[in-house]
Amino acid sequence: MPQMKFLAATLALCAAASVHAADIKVGIALDISGPFSALGAEARDGFELAIEKLGGKLGGQPAEFLRTDFGGSPEQANQLVARYLQREKIDFFTGPIGSNAALAVGPALFAARVPYLSSNPGPSVYAGDKCNPYFFAQYQNDTYDEAAGKVANEKGYKNVVLIAPNYPAGKDHLNGFKRLYKGAVKDEIYTKLGQIDYAPEIAQIRAAKPDAVFFFLPGAMGINFVKQFVGGGLKDVPLIAPGFSADEDVIQAVGEPMLGVLNTAHWTHDLDVPANAEFVAAFRQKYDGRYPSVYAAMAYDTLMAMDAAVRDVGGSVGDREAVLKALKNPSFKSVRGDFTYGVNNYPVQNYYLREVGKDADGRLTNKLVGITLENHQDAYVGACRM
Amino acid sequence: MDAIFVFEQLLNGLGYGLMLFLIAAGLTLVFGIMDTMNLAHGSLYMAGAYVAARVHEASASFALAVLAAVLVTVAVAALLEVLVIRRLYRRDHLVQVLATFGIILIADDAVKAIWGVAPLMASTPAALAGPVQLAEGLPYPSYRLLLIAAGLLVALGLYLLVNKTRIGMLVRAGASNRQMAEFMGVRVGTVFAFVFALGAGLAALAGALMAPISSVQIGMGEAILIPALVVIVIGGIGSIRGAFVAALLVGLVDTAGRAFLPLALRAVLPPSVAADLGPALAGIAMYVLMAAVLTLKPAGLFPARA
């Protein structure tokens, strides 16, 4: 009766698994393939480093870190989260790079009372009237652009041209820039999503003769744009971007033309914070001297936040009220320095200006210039009733 | 908007069109002559770009990089032809689409395994990094002038090859009536292998030339495949001349749409409506062109098959 044997073995395995279920489970949805794969790989490296540092534990308790690729698609993210919730009974969730995936999986997680610590996206929806006690953000999407708008004011740029892809996030980012920018917007250019050739837009920019150009063109679009912008003889026109459009992945792909690009973020790898110095050194040692990007830093920080929360509640993660309270008052040392959460669980924190330059070895990388916005809070918090 | 701006945009359209031509030429040959839908053509373009970027970085010679890209890609394509494509010639288009789509997925994963997920850096050759002063107030990227020159040279070379040589005659014979060509004793298998390798070489050349001004990354082949398909449909499947004319048309219409439509709309509509409508209309300009051409000439501008 081989079937019976098989069944018995299966049962035994299940029993073993259920004994194991006492571990704290973290569901990590990764963008290893799909539109955000380059950023997803950065996040994965950050998670791996954190898991290594924590010795595979959370708050000293045995933990299991489930890592699954969902290909950047919101539908697949939904299926994965359903599996995490029903079969694995996870205690924490994190991982997706895109705002669309974050918005797709939120409702199921909130209904199951599983804290979702975002390791990247900070959609405006969860910051305003749909804010939720189970969602914790790293930053609100628009805040990077608000900081960039302030940079443009400080640099004395009287008129700028803005360029972004023609989709909702593109418009949000340009509106974020305009929120704090006081000069004139000479032109607002919206391009096709995934555009390859930017020659017509660059000719338009040249004709407009702006003091500076603000661009939000994630991934390949930004790489194409900057290469062609500099090749087109506009290298004397300063470029400003939110940190996503000028992070380590873009810098390494574009090369020299990136020199001097101003960009804003809530973290930089040369930020003078002990926890950050430790993180950057460990990251560079593990990954061939490469500088971490903000995605790796946030992934690392997310697991550190979970670790601290589990320690603060003494390992009883079943007590969700206590876990939320511990998460809201973080006791860990963040790589971005000190920060607090606003009513909507979005951070009140500093935003920094970075400039692409060269390190001591001649390697192109982002360098910290200074603080642009101090203890800045997002623009949507007023609509949150929590 | 002055004359220089218009001229610059025309030049941009010409450059974009010629780049599309390099890709579409190979695609239209393979589809027109072998009656085989090769969606993996974009993957060959990607292979060319990756090899060129890597060799350029290692050897610091752009010419060598382009040569290596073409040779390596042609070798890969020859292997692909023997292993997969050869078995698809007599199958229907759906099977071909499925199989070559599978090749895209494998190619993307292979590139990921060899070079990683992060986009590669492909620098512009140092001598061509800056702009050239074409006229007063018109600095133009010198690298784009090289692209235009290369595109025109390839077009001329293909014209001579197809119209003035023996192999070109066989290719034309195969495109206009394959069965008759076979009856007349043309070794179709050899012609097919040659055509496939030629198409791959052109795709690799396009990839290598585009690498310095675009993002060398996984999926770049799929992004370029769609406008290339539009080009071969407008031009008439199997026709090199059609691909050339259609590529220039698509390049000019697409560029003009993006450059002038938003400006024109802003003159007649309220700014908020123009800002929404302009990019949307510009994005579909090339498809409107395709629809218009197909309405008037259902087989494309220069149908290869009478």
PDB file of C-alpha atoms in Angstrom, chain A residues 195-342:
ATOM      1  CA  GLN A 195       9.794  55.884 -24.525  1.00  0.00           C
ATOM      2  CA  ILE A 196      13.214  55.183 -26.066  1.00  0.00           C
ATOM      3  CA  ASP A 197      14.009  58.276 -28.129  1.00  0.00           C
ATOM      4  CA  TYR A 198      13.914  61.701 -26.438  1.00  0.00           C
ATOM      5  CA  ALA A 199      15.330  63.847 -29.242  1.00  0.00           C
ATOM      6  CA  PRO A 200      12.079  65.818 -29.858  1.00  0.00           C
ATOM      7  CA  GLU A 201      11.644  66.602 -26.158  1.00  0.00           C
ATOM      8  CA  ILE A 202      15.288  67.623 -25.870  1.00  0.00           C
ATOM      9  CA  ALA A 203      14.894  70.003 -28.827  1.00  0.00           C
ATOM     10  CA  GLN A 204      11.830  71.436 -27.071  1.00  0.00           C
ATOM     11  CA  ILE A 205      13.834  71.926 -23.881  1.00  0.00           C
ATOM     12  CA  ARG A 206      16.635  73.636 -25.794  1.00  0.00           C
ATOM     13  CA  ALA A 207      14.133  75.997 -27.380  1.00  0.00           C
ATOM     14  CA  ALA A 208      12.610  76.816 -23.976  1.00  0.00           C
ATOM     15  CA  LYS A 209      16.061  77.765 -22.533  1.00  0.00           C
ATOM     16  CA  PRO A 210      15.213  76.920 -18.899  1.00  0.00           C
ATOM     17  CA  ASP A 211      17.461  77.520 -15.882  1.00  0.00           C
ATOM     18  CA  ALA A 212      17.066  73.849 -14.955  1.00  0.00           C
ATOM     19  CA  VAL A 213      15.177  70.684 -15.866  1.00  0.00           C
ATOM     20  CA  PHE A 214      13.302  68.527 -13.357  1.00  0.00           C
ATOM     21  CA  PHE A 215      12.793  64.960 -14.558  1.00  0.00           C
ATOM     22  CA  PHE A 216      10.908  62.025 -13.107  1.00  0.00           C
ATOM     23  CA  LEU A 217      11.641  59.161 -15.506  1.00  0.00           C
ATOM     24  CA  PRO A 218      12.071  55.885 -13.627  1.00  0.00           C
ATOM     25  CA  GLY A 219      14.304  53.049 -14.827  1.00  0.00           C
ATOM     26  CA  ALA A 220      15.275  52.780 -18.476  1.00  0.00           C
ATOM     27  CA  MET A 221      13.451  55.987 -19.432  1.00  0.00           C
ATOM     28  CA  GLY A 222      15.697  58.065 -17.185  1.00  0.00           C
ATOM     29  CA  ILE A 223      18.808  56.289 -18.470  1.00  0.00           C
ATOM     30  CA  ASN A 224      17.832  57.025 -22.081  1.00  0.00           C
ATOM     31  CA  PHE A 225      16.906  60.612 -21.286  1.00  0.00           C
ATOM     32  CA  VAL A 226      20.087  61.616 -19.447  1.00  0.00           C
ATOM     33  CA  LYS A 227      22.361  60.013 -22.054  1.00  0.00           C
ATOM     34  CA  GLN A 228      20.611  61.847 -24.882  1.00  0.00           C
ATOM     35  CA  PHE A 229      20.289  65.102 -22.919  1.00  0.00           C
ATOM     36  CA  VAL A 230      24.046  65.366 -22.424  1.00  0.00           C
ATOM     37  CA  GLY A 231      24.811  64.162 -25.958  1.00  0.00           C
ATOM     38  CA  GLY A 232      22.481  66.863 -27.241  1.00  0.00           C
ATOM     39  CA  GLY A 233      24.728  69.620 -25.923  1.00  0.00           C
ATOM     40  CA  LEU A 234      22.594  70.531 -22.913  1.00  0.00           C
ATOM     41  CA  LYS A 235      25.103  69.522 -20.278  1.00  0.00           C
ATOM     42  CA  ASP A 236      25.256  73.097 -18.965  1.00  0.00           C
ATOM     43  CA  VAL A 237      21.573  72.969 -18.052  1.00  0.00           C
ATOM     44  CA  PRO A 238      21.335  71.583 -14.491  1.00  0.00           C
ATOM     45  CA  LEU A 239      19.245  68.449 -13.974  1.00  0.00           C
ATOM     46  CA  ILE A 240      17.195  67.928 -10.826  1.00  0.00           C
ATOM     47  CA  ALA A 241      15.434  64.670 -10.006  1.00  0.00           C
ATOM     48  CA  PRO A 242      13.782  62.802  -7.172  1.00  0.00           C
ATOM     49  CA  GLY A 243      16.257  60.227  -5.819  1.00  0.00           C
ATOM     50  CA  PHE A 244      14.579  57.334  -7.681  1.00  0.00           C
ATOM     51  CA  SER A 245      15.656  58.762 -11.040  1.00  0.00           C
ATOM     52  CA  ALA A 246      19.274  59.165  -9.978  1.00  0.00           C
ATOM     53  CA  ASP A 247      20.077  56.244  -7.724  1.00  0.00           C
ATOM     54  CA  GLU A 248      23.083  53.914  -7.918  1.00  0.00           C
ATOM     55  CA  ASP A 249      21.487  51.660 -10.559  1.00  0.00           C
ATOM     56  CA  VAL A 250      20.877  54.592 -12.912  1.00  0.00           C
ATOM     57  CA  ILE A 251      24.285  56.150 -12.188  1.00  0.00           C
ATOM     58  CA  GLN A 252      26.143  52.939 -13.038  1.00  0.00           C
ATOM     59  CA  ALA A 253      24.162  52.474 -16.263  1.00  0.00           C
ATOM     60  CA  VAL A 254      24.528  56.061 -17.518  1.00  0.00           C
ATOM     61  CA  GLY A 255      28.116  56.727 -16.434  1.00  0.00           C
ATOM     62  CA  GLU A 256      29.850  60.097 -16.803  1.00  0.00           C
ATOM     63  CA  PRO A 257      26.831  62.055 -18.110  1.00  0.00           C
ATOM     64  CA  MET A 258      25.299  61.727 -14.634  1.00  0.00           C
ATOM     65  CA  LEU A 259      27.993  63.916 -13.039  1.00  0.00           C
ATOM     66  CA  GLY A 260      26.434  66.873 -11.285  1.00  0.00           C
ATOM     67  CA  VAL A 261      22.831  65.658 -11.320  1.00  0.00           C
ATOM     68  CA  LEU A 262      21.055  66.986  -8.206  1.00  0.00           C
ATOM     69  CA  ASN A 263      18.617  64.636  -6.535  1.00  0.00           C
ATOM     70  CA  THR A 264      16.721  64.359  -3.290  1.00  0.00           C
ATOM     71  CA  ALA A 265      16.105  61.446  -0.929  1.00  0.00           C
ATOM     72  CA  HIS A 266      15.468  60.656   2.727  1.00  0.00           C
ATOM     73  CA  TRP A 267      18.715  58.690   2.954  1.00  0.00           C
ATOM     74  CA  THR A 268      22.184  58.702   1.405  1.00  0.00           C
ATOM     75  CA  HIS A 269      24.951  56.152   1.763  1.00  0.00           C
ATOM     76  CA  ASP A 270      27.346  58.751   3.193  1.00  0.00           C
ATOM     77  CA  LEU A 271      24.901  59.985   5.821  1.00  0.00           C
ATOM     78  CA  ASP A 272      26.820  60.358   9.070  1.00  0.00           C
ATOM     79  CA  VAL A 273      24.818  58.034  11.324  1.00  0.00           C
ATOM     80  CA  PRO A 274      26.536  55.103  13.117  1.00  0.00           C
ATOM     81  CA  ALA A 275      23.867  52.567  12.098  1.00  0.00           C
ATOM     82  CA  ASN A 276      24.241  53.718   8.496  1.00  0.00           C
ATOM     83  CA  ALA A 277      28.032  53.517   8.489  1.00  0.00           C
ATOM     84  CA  GLU A 278      27.760  49.945   9.774  1.00  0.00           C
ATOM     85  CA  PHE A 279      25.146  49.062   7.130  1.00  0.00           C
ATOM     86  CA  VAL A 280      27.064  50.587   4.214  1.00  0.00           C
ATOM     87  CA  ALA A 281      30.338  48.941   5.233  1.00  0.00           C
ATOM     88  CA  ALA A 282      28.666  45.530   5.593  1.00  0.00           C
ATOM     89  CA  PHE A 283      26.837  45.952   2.289  1.00  0.00           C
ATOM     90  CA  ARG A 284      29.955  46.936   0.382  1.00  0.00           C
ATOM     91  CA  GLN A 285      31.865  44.032   1.878  1.00  0.00           C
ATOM     92  CA  LYS A 286      29.175  41.513   0.950  1.00  0.00           C
ATOM     93  CA  TYR A 287      28.509  42.845  -2.549  1.00  0.00           C
ATOM     94  CA  ASP A 288      31.917  43.572  -4.172  1.00  0.00           C
ATOM     95  CA  GLY A 289      32.325  47.171  -3.054  1.00  0.00           C
ATOM     96  CA  ARG A 290      29.079  48.327  -4.627  1.00  0.00           C
ATOM     97  CA  TYR A 291      27.300  51.232  -2.917  1.00  0.00           C
ATOM     98  CA  PRO A 292      23.802  50.422  -1.666  1.00  0.00           C
ATOM     99  CA  SER A 293      20.897  52.263  -3.232  1.00  0.00           C
ATOM    100  CA  VAL A 294      17.986  53.657  -1.259  1.00  0.00           C
ATOM    101  CA  TYR A 295      16.015  50.470  -2.051  1.00  0.00           C
ATOM    102  CA  ALA A 296      18.607  48.285  -0.332  1.00  0.00           C
ATOM    103  CA  ALA A 297      18.749  50.663   2.632  1.00  0.00           C
ATOM    104  CA  MET A 298      14.980  50.655   3.091  1.00  0.00           C
ATOM    105  CA  ALA A 299      14.763  46.854   2.830  1.00  0.00           C
ATOM    106  CA  TYR A 300      17.442  46.516   5.490  1.00  0.00           C
ATOM    107  CA  ASP A 301      15.772  49.102   7.700  1.00  0.00           C
ATOM    108  CA  THR A 302      12.386  47.393   7.402  1.00  0.00           C
ATOM    109  CA  LEU A 303      13.677  44.154   8.903  1.00  0.00           C
ATOM    110  CA  MET A 304      15.485  46.111  11.631  1.00  0.00           C
ATOM    111  CA  ALA A 305      12.146  47.769  12.490  1.00  0.00           C
ATOM    112  CA  MET A 306      10.449  44.354  12.728  1.00  0.00           C
ATOM    113  CA  ASP A 307      13.295  43.041  14.880  1.00  0.00           C
ATOM    114  CA  ALA A 308      12.935  45.916  17.332  1.00  0.00           C
ATOM    115  CA  ALA A 309       9.134  45.607  17.482  1.00  0.00           C
ATOM    116  CA  VAL A 310       9.300  41.857  18.205  1.00  0.00           C
ATOM    117  CA  ARG A 311      11.851  42.477  20.944  1.00  0.00           C
ATOM    118  CA  ASP A 312       9.709  45.243  22.458  1.00  0.00           C
ATOM    119  CA  VAL A 313       6.653  42.982  22.722  1.00  0.00           C
ATOM    120  CA  GLY A 314       8.745  40.124  24.129  1.00  0.00           C
ATOM    121  CA  GLY A 315       8.076  37.876  21.148  1.00  0.00           C
ATOM    122  CA  SER A 316       4.274  37.732  21.535  1.00  0.00           C
ATOM    123  CA  VAL A 317       3.490  38.839  17.990  1.00  0.00           C
ATOM    124  CA  GLY A 318      -0.072  37.530  18.354  1.00  0.00           C
ATOM    125  CA  ASP A 319      -0.884  40.637  20.379  1.00  0.00           C
ATOM    126  CA  ARG A 320      -1.341  42.878  17.345  1.00  0.00           C
ATOM    127  CA  GLU A 321      -2.241  45.993  19.340  1.00  0.00           C
ATOM    128  CA  ALA A 322       1.075  45.781  21.172  1.00  0.00           C
ATOM    129  CA  VAL A 323       2.964  45.102  17.920  1.00  0.00           C
ATOM    130  CA  LEU A 324       1.424  48.167  16.256  1.00  0.00           C
ATOM    131  CA  LYS A 325       2.292  50.278  19.258  1.00  0.00           C
ATOM    132  CA  ALA A 326       5.878  49.030  19.198  1.00  0.00           C
ATOM    133  CA  LEU A 327       6.163  49.660  15.444  1.00  0.00           C
ATOM    134  CA  LYS A 328       4.803  53.168  15.824  1.00  0.00           C
ATOM    135  CA  ASN A 329       7.419  54.037  18.443  1.00  0.00           C
ATOM    136  CA  PRO A 330      10.500  52.478  16.869  1.00  0.00           C
ATOM    137  CA  SER A 331      13.283  51.647  19.298  1.00  0.00           C
ATOM    138  CA  PHE A 332      15.850  50.674  16.647  1.00  0.00           C
ATOM    139  CA  LYS A 333      18.581  52.840  15.156  1.00  0.00           C
ATOM    140  CA  SER A 334      17.475  53.580  11.622  1.00  0.00           C
ATOM    141  CA  VAL A 335      20.049  54.004   8.852  1.00  0.00           C
ATOM    142  CA  ARG A 336      18.349  57.329   7.992  1.00  0.00           C
ATOM    143  CA  GLY A 337      18.868  58.687  11.517  1.00  0.00           C
ATOM    144  CA  ASP A 338      16.087  59.673  13.905  1.00  0.00           C
ATOM    145  CA  PHE A 339      12.523  59.957  12.690  1.00  0.00           C
ATOM    146  CA  THR A 340       8.994  59.783  14.083  1.00  0.00           C
ATOM    147  CA  TYR A 341       5.706  58.640  12.580  1.00  0.00           C
ATOM    148  CA  GLY A 342       2.854  61.020  11.863  1.00  0.00           C
TER     149      GLY A 342
END
